[in-house]
Coordinates of C-alpha atoms in Angstrom, one line a residue:
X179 CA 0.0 0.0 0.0
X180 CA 1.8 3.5 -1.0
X181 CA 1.8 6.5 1.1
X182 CA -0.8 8.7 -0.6
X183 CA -3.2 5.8 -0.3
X184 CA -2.6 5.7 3.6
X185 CA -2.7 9.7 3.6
X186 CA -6.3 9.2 2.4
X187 CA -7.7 7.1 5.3
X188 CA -5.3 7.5 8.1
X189 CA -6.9 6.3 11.5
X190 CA -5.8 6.3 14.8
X191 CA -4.1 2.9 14.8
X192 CA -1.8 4.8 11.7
X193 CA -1.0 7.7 14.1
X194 CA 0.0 5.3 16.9
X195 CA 2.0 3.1 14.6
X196 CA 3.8 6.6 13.5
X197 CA 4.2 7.6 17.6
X198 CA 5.8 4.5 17.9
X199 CA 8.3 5.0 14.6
X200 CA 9.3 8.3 15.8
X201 CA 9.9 7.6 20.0
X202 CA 12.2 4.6 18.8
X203 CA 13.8 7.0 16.0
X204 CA 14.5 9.2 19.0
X205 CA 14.9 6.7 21.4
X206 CA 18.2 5.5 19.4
X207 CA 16.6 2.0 18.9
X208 CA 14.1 -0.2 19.7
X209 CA 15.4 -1.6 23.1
X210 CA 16.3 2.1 24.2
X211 CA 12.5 2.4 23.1
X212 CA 11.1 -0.3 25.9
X213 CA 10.6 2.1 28.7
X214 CA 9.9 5.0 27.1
X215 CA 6.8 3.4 25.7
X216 CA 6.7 0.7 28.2
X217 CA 6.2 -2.2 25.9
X218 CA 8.3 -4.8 25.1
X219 CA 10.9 -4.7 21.6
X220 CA 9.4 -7.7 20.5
X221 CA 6.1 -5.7 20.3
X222 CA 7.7 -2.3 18.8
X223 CA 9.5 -4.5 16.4
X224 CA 5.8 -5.9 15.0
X225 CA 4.6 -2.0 15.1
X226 CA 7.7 -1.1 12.8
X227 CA 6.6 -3.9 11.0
X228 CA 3.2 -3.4 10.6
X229 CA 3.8 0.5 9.6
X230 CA 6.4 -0.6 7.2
X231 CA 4.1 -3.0 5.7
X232 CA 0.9 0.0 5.8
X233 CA 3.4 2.4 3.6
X234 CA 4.8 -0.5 1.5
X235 CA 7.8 1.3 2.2
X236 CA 11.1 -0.3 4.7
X237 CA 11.8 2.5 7.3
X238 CA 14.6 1.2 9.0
X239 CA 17.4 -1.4 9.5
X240 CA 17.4 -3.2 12.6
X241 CA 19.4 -5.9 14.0
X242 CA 22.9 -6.8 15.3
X243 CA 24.7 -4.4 13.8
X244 CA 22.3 -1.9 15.3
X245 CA 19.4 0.9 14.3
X246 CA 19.6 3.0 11.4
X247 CA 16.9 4.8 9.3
X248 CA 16.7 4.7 5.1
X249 CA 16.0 7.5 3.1
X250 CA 12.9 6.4 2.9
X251 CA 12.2 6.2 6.6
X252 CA 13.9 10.1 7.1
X253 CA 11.5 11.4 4.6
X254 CA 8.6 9.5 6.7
X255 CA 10.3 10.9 10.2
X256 CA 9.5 14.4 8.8
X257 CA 6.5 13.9 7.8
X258 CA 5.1 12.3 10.6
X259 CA 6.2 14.9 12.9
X260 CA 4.5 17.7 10.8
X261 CA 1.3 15.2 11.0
X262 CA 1.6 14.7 14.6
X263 CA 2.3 18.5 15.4
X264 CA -0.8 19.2 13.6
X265 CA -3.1 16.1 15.4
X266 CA -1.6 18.0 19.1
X267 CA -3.3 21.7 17.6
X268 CA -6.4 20.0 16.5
X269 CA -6.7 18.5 19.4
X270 CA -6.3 21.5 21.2
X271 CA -8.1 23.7 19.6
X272 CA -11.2 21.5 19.9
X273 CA -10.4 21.4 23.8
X274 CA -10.2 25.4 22.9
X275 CA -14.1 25.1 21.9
X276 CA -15.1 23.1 24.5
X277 CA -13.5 25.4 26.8
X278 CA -11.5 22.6 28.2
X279 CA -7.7 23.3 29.4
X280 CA -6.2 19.9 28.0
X281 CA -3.5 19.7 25.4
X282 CA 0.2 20.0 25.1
X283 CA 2.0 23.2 25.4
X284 CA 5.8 22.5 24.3
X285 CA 8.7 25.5 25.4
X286 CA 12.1 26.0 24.8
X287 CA 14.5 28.2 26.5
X288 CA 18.4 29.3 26.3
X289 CA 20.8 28.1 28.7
X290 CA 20.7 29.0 32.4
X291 CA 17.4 29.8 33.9
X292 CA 18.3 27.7 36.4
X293 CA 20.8 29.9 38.3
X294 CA 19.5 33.1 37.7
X295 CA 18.0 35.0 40.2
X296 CA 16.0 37.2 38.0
X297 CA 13.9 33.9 36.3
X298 CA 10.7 33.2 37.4
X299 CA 10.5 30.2 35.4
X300 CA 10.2 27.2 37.7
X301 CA 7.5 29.6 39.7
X302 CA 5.4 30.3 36.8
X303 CA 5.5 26.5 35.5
X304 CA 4.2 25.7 39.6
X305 CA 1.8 28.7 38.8
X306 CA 0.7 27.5 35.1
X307 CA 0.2 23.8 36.3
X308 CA -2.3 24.8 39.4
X309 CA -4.3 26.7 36.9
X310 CA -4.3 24.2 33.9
X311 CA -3.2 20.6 35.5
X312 CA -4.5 18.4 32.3
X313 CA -1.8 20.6 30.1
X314 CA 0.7 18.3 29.4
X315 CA 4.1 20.5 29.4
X316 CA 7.6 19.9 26.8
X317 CA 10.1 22.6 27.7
X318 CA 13.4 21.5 25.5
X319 CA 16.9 23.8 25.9
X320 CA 17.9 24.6 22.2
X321 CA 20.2 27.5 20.8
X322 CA 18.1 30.8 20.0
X323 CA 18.2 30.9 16.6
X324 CA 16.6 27.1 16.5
X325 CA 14.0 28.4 19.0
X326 CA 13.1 31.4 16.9
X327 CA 12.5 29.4 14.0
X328 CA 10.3 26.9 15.7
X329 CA 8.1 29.2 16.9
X330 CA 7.9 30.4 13.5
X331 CA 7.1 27.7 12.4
X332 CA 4.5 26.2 15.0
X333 CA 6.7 23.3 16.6
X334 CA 6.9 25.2 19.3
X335 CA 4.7 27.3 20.9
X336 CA 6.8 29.8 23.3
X337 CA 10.2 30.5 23.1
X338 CA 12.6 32.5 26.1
X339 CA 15.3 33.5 24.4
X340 CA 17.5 37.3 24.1
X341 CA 15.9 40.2 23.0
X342 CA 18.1 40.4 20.3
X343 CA 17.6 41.6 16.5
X344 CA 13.7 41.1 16.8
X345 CA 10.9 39.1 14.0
X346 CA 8.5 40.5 12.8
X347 CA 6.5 37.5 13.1
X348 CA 6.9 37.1 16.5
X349 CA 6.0 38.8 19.5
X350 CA 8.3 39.3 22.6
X351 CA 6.9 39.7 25.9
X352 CA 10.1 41.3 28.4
X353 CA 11.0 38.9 31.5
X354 CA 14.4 39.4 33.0
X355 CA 17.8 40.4 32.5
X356 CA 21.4 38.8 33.4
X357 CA 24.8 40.7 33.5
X358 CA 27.5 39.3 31.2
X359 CA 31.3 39.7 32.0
X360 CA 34.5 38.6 30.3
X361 CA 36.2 35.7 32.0
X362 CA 39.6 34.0 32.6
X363 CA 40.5 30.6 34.0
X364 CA 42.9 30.2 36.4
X365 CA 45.1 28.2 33.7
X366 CA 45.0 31.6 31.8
X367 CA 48.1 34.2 31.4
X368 CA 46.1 36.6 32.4
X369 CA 44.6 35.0 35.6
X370 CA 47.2 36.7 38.0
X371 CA 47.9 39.8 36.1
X372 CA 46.1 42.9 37.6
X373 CA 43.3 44.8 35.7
X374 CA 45.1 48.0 36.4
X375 CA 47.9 46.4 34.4
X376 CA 45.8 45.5 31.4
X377 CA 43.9 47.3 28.4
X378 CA 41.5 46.2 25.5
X379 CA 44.6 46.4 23.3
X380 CA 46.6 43.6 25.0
X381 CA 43.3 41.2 25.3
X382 CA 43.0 41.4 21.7
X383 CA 46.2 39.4 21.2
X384 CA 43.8 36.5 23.8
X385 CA 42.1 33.6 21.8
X386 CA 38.3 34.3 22.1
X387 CA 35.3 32.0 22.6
X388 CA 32.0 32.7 21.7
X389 CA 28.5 32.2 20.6
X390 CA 28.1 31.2 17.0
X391 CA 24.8 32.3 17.0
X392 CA 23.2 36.0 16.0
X393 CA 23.2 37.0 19.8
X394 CA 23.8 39.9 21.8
X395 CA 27.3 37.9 22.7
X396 CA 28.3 37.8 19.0
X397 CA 27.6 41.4 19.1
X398 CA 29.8 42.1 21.6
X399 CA 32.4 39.9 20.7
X400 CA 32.6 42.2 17.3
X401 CA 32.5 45.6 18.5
X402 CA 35.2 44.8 21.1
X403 CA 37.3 43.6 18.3
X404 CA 38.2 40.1 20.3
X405 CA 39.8 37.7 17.8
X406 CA 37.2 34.6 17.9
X407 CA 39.2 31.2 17.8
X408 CA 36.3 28.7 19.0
X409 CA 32.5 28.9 18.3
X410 CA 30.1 27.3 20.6
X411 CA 26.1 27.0 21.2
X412 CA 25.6 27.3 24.2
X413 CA 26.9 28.1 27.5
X414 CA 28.4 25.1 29.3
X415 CA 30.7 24.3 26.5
X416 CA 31.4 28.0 26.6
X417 CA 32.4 27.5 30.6
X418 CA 34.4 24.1 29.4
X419 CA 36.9 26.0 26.7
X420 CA 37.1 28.7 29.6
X421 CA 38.0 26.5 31.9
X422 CA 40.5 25.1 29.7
X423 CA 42.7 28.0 30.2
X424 CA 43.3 28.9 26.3
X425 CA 40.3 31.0 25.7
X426 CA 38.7 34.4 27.3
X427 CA 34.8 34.3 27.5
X428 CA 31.6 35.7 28.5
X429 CA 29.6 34.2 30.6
X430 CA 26.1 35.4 33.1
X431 CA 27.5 36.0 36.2
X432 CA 25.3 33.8 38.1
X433 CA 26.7 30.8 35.8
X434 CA 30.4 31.9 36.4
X435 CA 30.1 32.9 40.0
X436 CA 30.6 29.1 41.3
X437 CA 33.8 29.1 39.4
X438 CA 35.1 32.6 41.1
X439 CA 34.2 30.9 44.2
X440 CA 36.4 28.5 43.9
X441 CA 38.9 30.7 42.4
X442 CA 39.0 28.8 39.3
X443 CA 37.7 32.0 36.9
X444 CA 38.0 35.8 37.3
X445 CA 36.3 38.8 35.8
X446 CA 39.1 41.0 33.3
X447 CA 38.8 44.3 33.0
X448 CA 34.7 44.5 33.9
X449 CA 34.3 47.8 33.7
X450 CA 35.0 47.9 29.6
X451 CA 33.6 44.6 28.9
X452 CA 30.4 44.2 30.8
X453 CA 27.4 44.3 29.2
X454 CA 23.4 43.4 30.1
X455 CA 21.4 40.9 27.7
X456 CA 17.4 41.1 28.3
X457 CA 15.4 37.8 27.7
X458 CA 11.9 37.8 26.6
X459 CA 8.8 35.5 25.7
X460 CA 8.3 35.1 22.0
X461 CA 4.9 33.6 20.1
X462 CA 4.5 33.6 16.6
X463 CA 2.3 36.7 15.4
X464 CA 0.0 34.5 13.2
X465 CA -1.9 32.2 13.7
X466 CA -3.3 33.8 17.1
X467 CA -2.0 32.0 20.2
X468 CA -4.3 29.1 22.1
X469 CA -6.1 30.0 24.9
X470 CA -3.5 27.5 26.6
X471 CA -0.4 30.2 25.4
X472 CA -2.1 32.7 26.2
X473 CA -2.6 31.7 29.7
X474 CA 1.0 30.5 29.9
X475 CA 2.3 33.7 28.4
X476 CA 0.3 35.5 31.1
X477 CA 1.5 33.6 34.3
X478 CA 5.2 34.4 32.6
X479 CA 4.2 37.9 32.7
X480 CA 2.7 38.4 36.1
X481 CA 5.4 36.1 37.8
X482 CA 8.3 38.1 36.2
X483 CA 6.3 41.8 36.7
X484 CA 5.5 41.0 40.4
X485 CA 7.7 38.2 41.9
X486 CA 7.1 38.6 45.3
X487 CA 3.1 38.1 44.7
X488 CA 1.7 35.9 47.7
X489 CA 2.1 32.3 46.5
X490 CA -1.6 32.0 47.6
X491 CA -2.8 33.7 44.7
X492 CA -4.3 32.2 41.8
X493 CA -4.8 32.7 38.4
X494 CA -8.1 32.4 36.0
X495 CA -7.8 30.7 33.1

């Protein structure tokens, strides 16, 4: 049977068979698969089969030498992850009309929330799931220009990331701020040389890491004039070539300030290098968020605009 004549009549056993494809595609394998989808290999192996056998088309290779997809079973990825992207917004949209808050509600953010103090994150999750507990939350960490795209392009439905070179077809909603400085390892030449002894001139002749991404950081990196020698995507590998003792780097001084703890990194020259990046929540312009965004996007807002709310408070749908 050939795709189009599937596409035609596709039921629910097809999507589950296609669920199934993609956990074990992103699973690594059908045994990694088991307890994600708590069923047995033997049992994913006859749903492969079966959805093999429903496309007329072989997916994969499996067996001792291990998992691998064809060309054929790539294309069929994709596909099913646009069809199963579009089955979540149905769904949701006709919990929308029902007024029911059910659904999925899938974020992405960049890097450390975590450790900053000015992130209301966590909080406005614990505030988002009191008010909606049958919305089933994915929050993913991906680099910003991967987030910004997948707004765009509705895989993802809110993104945190700088507020940096702003879409137009996305809206930003301001949440907090960090402080970046310029950092040293211990390892580094410049570790036990004093600020007062040092000028932008002299760091120029430092190897630099930084952000491949369009960011604030790349930004900076340029008008400063540092000489870029690594390129990374995110900020733990950043902190890693840092460490390393061959690279100067920026990092948010909430990240770094374990490190200067421990006397492992230092600040250089922070009064010419510092700069402020602003992070914000972005949704796609068109079509107009779900009433389960909007909610989200408006927990995020209140949390971040009035942190020290009482936490008996409560929000309306």
């Amino acid at each position: 049977m050939k795709l189009d004549t599937l596409t035609t009549r596709i039921g629910d056993a097809d999507i589950r068979l296609l669920r199934v494809f993609k956990t074990v595609v992103e699973s690594g394998g059908l045994s990694a698969a088991e307890v994600e989808l708590n069923i047995g290999k033997s049992t994913i192996s006859k749903h492969i089969s079966d959805l093999e056998l429903r496309l007329d088309l072989k997916l994969c290779n499996r067996g001792p030498s291990g998992f691998s997809l064809t060309e054929d079973g790539q294309k069929v990825l994709r596909a099913a992850e646009d069809l199963l992207i579009s089955v979540s917004q149905f769904r949701t949209e006709v919990n929308e009309i029902k007024e029911q808050l059910a659904g999925t509600i899938r974020v992405a953010l960049f890097d450390q929330c975590t450790s900053n103090p000015e992130a209301r994150l966590a909080r406005s999750i614990h505030k988002f799931n009191e008010a909606a507990p049958a919305v089933q939350i994915e929050l993913s960490v991906e680099p910003p220009n991967v987030i910004e795209t997948m707004v765009i392009t509705g895989h993802l439905d809110i993104g945190i990331i700088a507020l940096h070179r702003p879409s137009a077809s996305l809206d930003y909603v301001p949440l907090y701020g960090e402080d970046m400085f310029l950092y040293c390892s211990n390892e580094h030449p410049l570790f036990d040389r004093s600020d007062a002894d040092l000028d932008m001139d002299e760091l120029r002749k430092f190897n630099y890491a930084g952000l491949s991404v369009n960011s604030p950081n790349l930004i900076v990196g340029q008008q400063l004039g540092l000489k870029r020698a690594a390129k990374v995507q995110s900020e733990q590998a950043l902190a890693v070539l840092i460490l390393s003792g061959r690279y100067l780097g920026y990092l948010p001084d909430h990240l770094a300030q374990q490190f200067v703890d421990q006397k492992m990194m230092k600040k250089v020259l922070p009064g010419e290098t510092q700069y402020r990046t602003r992070f914000a929540a972005v949704t796609r312009r068109q079509p107009a968020p779900t009433r389960i965004t909007k909610l989200f996007m408006s927990v995020l807002r209140r949390e971040h605009d009035n942190p020290s709310l009482a936490d008996g408070q409560t929000l309306k749908a």
